[in-house]
mmCIF file of C-alpha atoms in Angstrom:
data_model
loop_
_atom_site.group_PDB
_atom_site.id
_atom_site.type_symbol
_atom_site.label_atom_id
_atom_site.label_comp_id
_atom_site.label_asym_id
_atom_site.label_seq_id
_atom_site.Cartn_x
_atom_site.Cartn_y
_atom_site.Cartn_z
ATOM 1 C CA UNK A 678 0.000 0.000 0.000
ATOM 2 C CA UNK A 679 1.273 3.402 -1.030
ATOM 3 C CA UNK A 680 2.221 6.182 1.774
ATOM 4 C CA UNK A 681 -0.042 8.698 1.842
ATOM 5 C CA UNK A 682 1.034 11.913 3.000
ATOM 6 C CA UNK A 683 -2.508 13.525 3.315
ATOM 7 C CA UNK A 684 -2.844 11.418 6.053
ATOM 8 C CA UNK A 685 -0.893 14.344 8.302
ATOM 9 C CA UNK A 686 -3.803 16.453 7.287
ATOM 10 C CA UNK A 687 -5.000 17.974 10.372
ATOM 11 C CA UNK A 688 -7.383 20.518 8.338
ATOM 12 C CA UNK A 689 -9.615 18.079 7.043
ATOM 13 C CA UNK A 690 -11.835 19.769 4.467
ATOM 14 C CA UNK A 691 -15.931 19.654 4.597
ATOM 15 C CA UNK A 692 -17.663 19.330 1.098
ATOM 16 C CA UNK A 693 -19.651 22.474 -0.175
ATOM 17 C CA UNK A 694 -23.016 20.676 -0.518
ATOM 18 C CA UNK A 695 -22.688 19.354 3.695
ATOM 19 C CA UNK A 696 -22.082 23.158 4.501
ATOM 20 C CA UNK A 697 -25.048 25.644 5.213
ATOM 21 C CA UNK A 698 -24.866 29.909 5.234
ATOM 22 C CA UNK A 699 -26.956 31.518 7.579
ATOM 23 C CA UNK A 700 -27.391 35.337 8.163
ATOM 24 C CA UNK A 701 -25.950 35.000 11.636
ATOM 25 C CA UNK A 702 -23.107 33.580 10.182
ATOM 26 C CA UNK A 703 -22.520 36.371 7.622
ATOM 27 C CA UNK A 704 -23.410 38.833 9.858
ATOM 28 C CA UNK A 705 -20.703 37.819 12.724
ATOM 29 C CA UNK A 706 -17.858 37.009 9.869
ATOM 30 C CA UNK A 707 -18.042 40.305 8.475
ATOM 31 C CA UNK A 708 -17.525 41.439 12.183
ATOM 32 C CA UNK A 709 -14.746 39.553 12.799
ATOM 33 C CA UNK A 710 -13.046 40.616 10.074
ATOM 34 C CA UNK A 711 -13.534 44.590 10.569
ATOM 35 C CA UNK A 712 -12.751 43.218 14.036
ATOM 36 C CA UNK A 713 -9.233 41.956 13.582
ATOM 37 C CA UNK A 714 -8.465 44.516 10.532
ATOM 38 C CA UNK A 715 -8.620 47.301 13.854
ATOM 39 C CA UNK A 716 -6.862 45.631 16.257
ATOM 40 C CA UNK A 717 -4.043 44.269 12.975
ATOM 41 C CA UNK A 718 -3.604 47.978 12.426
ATOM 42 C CA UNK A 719 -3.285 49.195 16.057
ATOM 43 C CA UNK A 720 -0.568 46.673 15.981
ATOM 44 C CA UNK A 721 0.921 47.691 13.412
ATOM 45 C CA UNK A 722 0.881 51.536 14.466
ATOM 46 C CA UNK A 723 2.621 50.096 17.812
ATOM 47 C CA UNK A 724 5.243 48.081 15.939
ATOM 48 C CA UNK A 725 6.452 51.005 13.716
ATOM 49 C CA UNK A 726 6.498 53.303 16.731
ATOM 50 C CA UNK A 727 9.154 53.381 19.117
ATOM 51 C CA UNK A 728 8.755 53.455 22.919
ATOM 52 C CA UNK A 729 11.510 55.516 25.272
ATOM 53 C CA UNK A 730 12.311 53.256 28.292
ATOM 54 C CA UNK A 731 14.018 55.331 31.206
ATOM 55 C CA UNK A 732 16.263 53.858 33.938
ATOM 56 C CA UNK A 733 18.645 55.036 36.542
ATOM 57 C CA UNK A 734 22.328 53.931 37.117
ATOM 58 C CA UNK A 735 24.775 55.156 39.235
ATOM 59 C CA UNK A 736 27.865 56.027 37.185
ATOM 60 C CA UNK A 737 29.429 59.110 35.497
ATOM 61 C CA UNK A 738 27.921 58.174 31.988
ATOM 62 C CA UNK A 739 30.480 60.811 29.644
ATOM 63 C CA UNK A 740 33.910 59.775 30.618
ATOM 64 C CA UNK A 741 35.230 61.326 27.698
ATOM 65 C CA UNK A 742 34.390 64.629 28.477
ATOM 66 C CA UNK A 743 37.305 64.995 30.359
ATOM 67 C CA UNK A 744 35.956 65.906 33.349
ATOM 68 C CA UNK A 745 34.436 68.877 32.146
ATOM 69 C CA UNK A 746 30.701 70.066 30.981
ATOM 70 C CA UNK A 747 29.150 72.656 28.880
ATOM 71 C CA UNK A 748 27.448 75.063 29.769
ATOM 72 C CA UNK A 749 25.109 77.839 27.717
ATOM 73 C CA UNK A 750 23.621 81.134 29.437
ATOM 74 C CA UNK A 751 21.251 83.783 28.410
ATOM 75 C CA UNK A 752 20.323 86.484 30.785
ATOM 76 C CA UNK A 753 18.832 90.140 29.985
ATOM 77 C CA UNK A 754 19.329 92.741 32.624
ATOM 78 C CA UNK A 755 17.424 95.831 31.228
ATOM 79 C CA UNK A 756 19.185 98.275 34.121
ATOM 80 C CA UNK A 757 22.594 97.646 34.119
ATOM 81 C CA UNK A 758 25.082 98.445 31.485
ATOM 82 C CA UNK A 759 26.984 96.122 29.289
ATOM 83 C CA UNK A 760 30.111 97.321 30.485
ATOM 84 C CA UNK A 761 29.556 96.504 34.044
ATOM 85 C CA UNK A 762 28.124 92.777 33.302
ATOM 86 C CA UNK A 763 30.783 90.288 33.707
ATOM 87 C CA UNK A 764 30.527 86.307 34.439
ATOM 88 C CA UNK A 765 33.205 84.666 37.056
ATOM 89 C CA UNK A 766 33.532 80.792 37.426
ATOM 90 C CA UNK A 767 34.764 79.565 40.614
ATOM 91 C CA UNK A 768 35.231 75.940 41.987
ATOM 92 C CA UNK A 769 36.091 73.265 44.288
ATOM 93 C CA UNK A 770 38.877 72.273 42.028
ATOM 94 C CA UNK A 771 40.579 76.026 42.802
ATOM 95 C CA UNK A 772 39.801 77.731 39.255
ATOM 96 C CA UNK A 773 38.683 81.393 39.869
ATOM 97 C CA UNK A 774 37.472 83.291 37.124
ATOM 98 C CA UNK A 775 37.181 86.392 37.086
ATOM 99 C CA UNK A 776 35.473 88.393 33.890
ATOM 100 C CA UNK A 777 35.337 85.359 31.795
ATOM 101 C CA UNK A 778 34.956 86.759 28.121
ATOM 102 C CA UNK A 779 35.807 83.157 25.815
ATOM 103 C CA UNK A 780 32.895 82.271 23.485
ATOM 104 C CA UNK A 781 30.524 84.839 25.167
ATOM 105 C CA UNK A 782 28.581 88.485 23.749
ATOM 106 C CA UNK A 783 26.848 91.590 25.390
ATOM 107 C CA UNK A 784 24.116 92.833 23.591
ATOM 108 C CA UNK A 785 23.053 96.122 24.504
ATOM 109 C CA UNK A 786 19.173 96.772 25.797
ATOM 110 C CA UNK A 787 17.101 99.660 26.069
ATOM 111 C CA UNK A 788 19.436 102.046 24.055
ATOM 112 C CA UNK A 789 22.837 100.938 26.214
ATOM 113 C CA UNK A 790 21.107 101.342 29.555
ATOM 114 C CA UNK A 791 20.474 97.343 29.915
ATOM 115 C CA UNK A 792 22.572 94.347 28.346
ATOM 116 C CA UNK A 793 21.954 90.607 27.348
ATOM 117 C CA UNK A 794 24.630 88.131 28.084
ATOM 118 C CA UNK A 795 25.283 85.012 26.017
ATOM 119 C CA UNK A 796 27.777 82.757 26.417
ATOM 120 C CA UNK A 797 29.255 79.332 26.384
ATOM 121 C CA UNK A 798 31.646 77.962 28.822
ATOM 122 C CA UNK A 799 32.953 74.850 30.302
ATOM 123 C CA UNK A 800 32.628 73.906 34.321
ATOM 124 C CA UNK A 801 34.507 71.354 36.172
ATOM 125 C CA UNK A 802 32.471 68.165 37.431
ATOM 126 C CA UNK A 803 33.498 69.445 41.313
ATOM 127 C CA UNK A 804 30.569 71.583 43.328
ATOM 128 C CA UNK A 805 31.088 75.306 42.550
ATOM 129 C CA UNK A 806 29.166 78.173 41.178
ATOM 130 C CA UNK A 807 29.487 81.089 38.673
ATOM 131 C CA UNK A 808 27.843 84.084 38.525
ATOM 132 C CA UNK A 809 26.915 87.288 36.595
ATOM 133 C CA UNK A 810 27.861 90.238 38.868
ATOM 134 C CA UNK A 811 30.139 93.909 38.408
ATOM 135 C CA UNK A 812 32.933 92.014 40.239
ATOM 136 C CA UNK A 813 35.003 92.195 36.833
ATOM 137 C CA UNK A 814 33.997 96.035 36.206
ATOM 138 C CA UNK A 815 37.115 98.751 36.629
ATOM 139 C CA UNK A 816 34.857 101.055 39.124
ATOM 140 C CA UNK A 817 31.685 99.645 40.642
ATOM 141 C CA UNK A 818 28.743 101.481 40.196
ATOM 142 C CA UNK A 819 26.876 102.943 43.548
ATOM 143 C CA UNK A 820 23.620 100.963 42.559
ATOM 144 C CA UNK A 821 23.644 98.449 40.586
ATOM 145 C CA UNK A 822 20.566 96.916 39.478
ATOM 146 C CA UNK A 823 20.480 93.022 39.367
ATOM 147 C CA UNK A 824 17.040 93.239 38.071
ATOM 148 C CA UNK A 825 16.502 89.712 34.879
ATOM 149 C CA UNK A 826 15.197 87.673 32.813
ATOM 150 C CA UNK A 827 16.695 84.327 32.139
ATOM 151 C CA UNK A 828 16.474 82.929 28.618
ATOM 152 C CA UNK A 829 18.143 80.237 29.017
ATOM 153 C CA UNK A 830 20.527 78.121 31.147
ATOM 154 C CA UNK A 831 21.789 74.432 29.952
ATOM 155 C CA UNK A 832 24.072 72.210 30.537
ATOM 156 C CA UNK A 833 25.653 69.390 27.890
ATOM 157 C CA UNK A 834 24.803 68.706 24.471
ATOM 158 C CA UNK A 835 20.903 69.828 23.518
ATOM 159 C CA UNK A 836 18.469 66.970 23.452
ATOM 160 C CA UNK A 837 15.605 67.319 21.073
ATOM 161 C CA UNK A 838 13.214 64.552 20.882
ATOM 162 C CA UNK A 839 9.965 65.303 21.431
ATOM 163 C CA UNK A 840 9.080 62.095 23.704
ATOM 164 C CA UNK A 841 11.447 63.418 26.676
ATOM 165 C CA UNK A 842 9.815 65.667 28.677
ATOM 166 C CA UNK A 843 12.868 66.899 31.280
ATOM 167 C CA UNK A 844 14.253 69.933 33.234
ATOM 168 C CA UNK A 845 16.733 70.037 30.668
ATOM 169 C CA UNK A 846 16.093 74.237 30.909
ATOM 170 C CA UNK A 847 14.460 74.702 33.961
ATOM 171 C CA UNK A 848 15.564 78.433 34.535
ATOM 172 C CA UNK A 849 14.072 79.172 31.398
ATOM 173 C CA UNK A 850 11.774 82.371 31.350
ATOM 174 C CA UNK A 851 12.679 83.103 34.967
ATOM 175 C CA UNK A 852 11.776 86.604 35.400
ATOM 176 C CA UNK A 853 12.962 88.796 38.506
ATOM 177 C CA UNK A 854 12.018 91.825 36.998
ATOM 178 C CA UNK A 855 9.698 93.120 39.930
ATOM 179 C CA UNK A 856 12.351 92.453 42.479
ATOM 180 C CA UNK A 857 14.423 94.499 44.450
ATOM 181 C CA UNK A 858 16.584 95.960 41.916
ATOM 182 C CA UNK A 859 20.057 95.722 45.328
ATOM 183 C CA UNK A 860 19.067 91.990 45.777
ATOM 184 C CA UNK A 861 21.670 89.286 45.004
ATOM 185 C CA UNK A 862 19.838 85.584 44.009
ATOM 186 C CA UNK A 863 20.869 82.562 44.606
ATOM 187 C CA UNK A 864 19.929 79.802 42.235
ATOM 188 C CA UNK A 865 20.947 76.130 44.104
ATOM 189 C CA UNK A 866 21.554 73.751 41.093
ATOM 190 C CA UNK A 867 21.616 70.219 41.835
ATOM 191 C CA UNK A 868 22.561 68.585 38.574
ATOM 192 C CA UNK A 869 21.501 65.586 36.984
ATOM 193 C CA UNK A 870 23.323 63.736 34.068
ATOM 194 C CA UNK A 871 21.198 62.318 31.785
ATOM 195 C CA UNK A 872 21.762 59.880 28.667
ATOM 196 C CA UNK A 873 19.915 59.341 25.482
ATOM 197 C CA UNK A 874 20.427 56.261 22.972
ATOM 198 C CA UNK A 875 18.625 56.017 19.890
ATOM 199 C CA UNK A 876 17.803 52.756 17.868
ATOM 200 C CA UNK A 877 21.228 52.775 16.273
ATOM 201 C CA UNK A 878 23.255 52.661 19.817
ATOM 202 C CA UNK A 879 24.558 56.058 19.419
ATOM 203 C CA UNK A 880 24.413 57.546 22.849
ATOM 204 C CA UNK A 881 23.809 61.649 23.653
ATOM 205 C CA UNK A 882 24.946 63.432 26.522
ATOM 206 C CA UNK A 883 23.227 66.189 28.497
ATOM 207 C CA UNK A 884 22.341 67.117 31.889
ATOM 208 C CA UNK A 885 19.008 68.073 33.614
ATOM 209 C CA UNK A 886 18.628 69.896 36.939
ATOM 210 C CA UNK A 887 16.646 70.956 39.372
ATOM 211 C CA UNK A 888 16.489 74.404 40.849
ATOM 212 C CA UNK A 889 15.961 76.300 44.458
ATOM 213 C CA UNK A 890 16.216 80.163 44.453
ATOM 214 C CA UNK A 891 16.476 82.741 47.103
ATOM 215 C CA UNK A 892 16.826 86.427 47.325
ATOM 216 C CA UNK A 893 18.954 88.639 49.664
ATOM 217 C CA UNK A 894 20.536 91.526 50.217
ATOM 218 C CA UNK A 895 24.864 91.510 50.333
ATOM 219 C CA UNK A 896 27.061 93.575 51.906
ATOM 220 C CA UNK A 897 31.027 93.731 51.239
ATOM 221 C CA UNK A 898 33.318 94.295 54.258
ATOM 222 C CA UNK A 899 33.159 98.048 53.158
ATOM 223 C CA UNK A 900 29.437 98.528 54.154
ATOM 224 C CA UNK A 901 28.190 98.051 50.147
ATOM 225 C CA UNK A 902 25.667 96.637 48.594
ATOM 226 C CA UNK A 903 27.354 94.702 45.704
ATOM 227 C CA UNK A 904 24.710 92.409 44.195
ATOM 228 C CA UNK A 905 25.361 89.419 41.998
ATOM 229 C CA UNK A 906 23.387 86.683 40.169
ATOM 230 C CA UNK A 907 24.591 82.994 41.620
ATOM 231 C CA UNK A 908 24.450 80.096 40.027
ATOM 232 C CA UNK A 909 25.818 77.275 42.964
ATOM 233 C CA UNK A 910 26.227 73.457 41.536
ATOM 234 C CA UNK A 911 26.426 70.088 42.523
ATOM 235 C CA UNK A 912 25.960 66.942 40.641
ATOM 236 C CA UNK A 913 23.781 64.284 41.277
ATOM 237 C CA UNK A 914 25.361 60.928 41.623
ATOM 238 C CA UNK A 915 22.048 59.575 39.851
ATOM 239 C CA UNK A 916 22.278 58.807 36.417
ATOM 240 C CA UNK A 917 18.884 59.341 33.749
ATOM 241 C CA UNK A 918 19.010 57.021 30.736
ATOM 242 C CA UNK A 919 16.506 56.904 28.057
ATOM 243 C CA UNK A 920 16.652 54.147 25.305
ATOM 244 C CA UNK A 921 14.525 53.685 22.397
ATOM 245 C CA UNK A 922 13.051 50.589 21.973
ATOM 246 C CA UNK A 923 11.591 49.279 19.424
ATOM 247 C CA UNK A 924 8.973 46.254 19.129
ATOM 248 C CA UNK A 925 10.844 42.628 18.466
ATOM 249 C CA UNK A 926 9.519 41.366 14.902
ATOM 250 C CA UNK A 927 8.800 37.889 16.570
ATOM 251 C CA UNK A 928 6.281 39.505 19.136
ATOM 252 C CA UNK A 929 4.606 41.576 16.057
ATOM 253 C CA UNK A 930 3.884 38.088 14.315
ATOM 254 C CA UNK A 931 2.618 36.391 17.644
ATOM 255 C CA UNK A 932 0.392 39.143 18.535
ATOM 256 C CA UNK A 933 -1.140 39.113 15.176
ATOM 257 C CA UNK A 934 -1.402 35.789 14.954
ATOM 258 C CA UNK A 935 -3.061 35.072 18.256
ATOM 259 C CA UNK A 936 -5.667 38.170 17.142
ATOM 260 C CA UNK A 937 -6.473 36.258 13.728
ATOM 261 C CA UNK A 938 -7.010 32.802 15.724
ATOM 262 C CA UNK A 939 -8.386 34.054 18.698
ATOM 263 C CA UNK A 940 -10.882 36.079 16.875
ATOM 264 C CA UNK A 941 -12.000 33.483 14.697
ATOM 265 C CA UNK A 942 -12.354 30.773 17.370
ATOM 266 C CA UNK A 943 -14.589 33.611 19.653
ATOM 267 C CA UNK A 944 -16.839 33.642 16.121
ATOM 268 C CA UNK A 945 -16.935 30.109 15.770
ATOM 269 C CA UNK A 946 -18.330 29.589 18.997
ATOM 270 C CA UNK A 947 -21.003 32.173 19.446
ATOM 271 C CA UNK A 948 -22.010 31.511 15.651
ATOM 272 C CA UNK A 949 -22.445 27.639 16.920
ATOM 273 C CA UNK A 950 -24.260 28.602 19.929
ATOM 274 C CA UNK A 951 -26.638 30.909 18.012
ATOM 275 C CA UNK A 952 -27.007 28.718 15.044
ATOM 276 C CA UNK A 953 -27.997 25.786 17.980
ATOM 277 C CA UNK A 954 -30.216 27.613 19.543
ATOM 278 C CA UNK A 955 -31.765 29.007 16.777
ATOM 279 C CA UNK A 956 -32.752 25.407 15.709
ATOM 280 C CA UNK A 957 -33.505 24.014 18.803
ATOM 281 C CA UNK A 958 -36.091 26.918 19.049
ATOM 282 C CA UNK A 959 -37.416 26.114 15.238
ATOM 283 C CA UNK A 960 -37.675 22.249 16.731
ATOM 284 C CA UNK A 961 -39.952 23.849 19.760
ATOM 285 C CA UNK A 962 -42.202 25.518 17.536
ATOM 286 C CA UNK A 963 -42.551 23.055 14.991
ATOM 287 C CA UNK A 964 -43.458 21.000 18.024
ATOM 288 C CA UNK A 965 -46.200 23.126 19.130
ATOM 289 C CA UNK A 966 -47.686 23.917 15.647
ATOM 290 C CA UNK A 967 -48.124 19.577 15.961
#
């Protein structure tokens, strides 16, 4: 006797003529297929999308930088003149800058009588502060007004993906334009690095941070008032990562195919229990009617 290898068949196949089309039958088929062409294209949408998984680590994630991070400032202060604005870096580490001018620009305000500062500088990874302040001017003025508006203060490379919502610029739009115009503030920085790897495994570096002001008034060992803008830092030991992630191709197929069975095996059994009912209920009546 011949092998047969039909005889693996495990989707035996009904003749046609021993088969029999309701309504209820179309009716729920059409449904199931409108049914599992949704959920097929939510999938979809979810598989082409990418997700952004955050953790934390501790561990200094940019050991190339060389110890050092970036930092970019933009302050207005409409009341005191560009040639009295200065910025001065200081640090655990011992660097004291006085008047730092690399990579930075006054603009004047209010026809010369305010200025903006912009500028880009480095800091050591060590607690320490800088701060915008008339410390670097030849004569200090009898009242200068620390009156601002901060633009913008960040630290490390700028992250711009839409799905990260962070305190990557929290002093941003700061305004301490009502205040005393002889206060100093102090802005307490507690820095947190933070890492961002795309799909590809290239990795971004940049730095979030959380803030703490207070205002006050400062006097020198002369009896002045000498007002400054501080900017005091420390870093957190925490690290932020965010990875994208991206939906394994093996879990797209599974999902879809447990919709496509699992949907049709639901049908199948409420179009049997209908299609029994409905006949045991035509066997009832035909019953009474004898």
């Amino acid at each position: 006797m011949p092998f047969d290898v039909r005889r693996f068949d495990i989707y035996r196949k009904v003749p046609k003529d021993l088969t029999q089309p309701t309504y209820t039958g179309a009716f729920i088929s059409i449904l199931c297929c409108v049914f599992i062409l949704f959920l097929f294209l939510s999938e979809l949408t979810g598989f082409i999308a990418t997700e952004i998984v955050n953790e934390l680590y501790v561990d200094d994630p940019d050991k190339d930088s060389g110890g050092k991070i970036d930092v970019s400032l933009n302050i207005s202060l409409p009341n005191l003149h560009c040639d009295l604005v200065g910025l001065d870096i200081q640090d655990e580490m011992g660097r004291h800058e006085v008047g730092h001018i690399d990579n930075s620009m006054k603009i004047p305000l209010n026809q010369g009588d305010g200025c903006r500062f912009e500028g880009e500088f480095t800091i050591n990874k060590v607690p320490g502060n800088f701060h915008v302040s008339t410390h670097s001017a030849t004569a200090q003025p009898q009242n200068p007004d620390m009156t601002h508006t901060i633009h913008k203060l960040a630290f490390g490379e700028k992250l711009q993906v839409q799905k990260v919502q962070g305190a990557f610029n929290a002093l941003g739009g700061a305004d301490k334009l009502s205040s005393n115009p002889l206060a100093s503030h102090d802005y307490i920085l507690k820095i947190v690095p933070t890492v961002y790897e795309d799909l590809s495994g290239k990795q971004r570096f940049s730095y979030q941070y959380t803030v703490a002001n207070k205002e006050y008034v400062a006097y020198s060992h002369t009896g002045r008032i000498i007002p400054a803008i501080w900017f005091r830092y420390d870093l957190s030991p925490i690290t932020v990562k965010y990875t994208e992630r991206r939906q394994p191709f093996y879990r797209f197929i599974t999902t879809i195919c447990a919709i496509v069975g699992g949907t049709f095996t639901v049908a199948g059994i409420i179009d049997s229990c209908i299609f029994t009912a409905s006949e045991a209920w035509k066997k009832i009546q035909i019953g009474k009617m004898s």
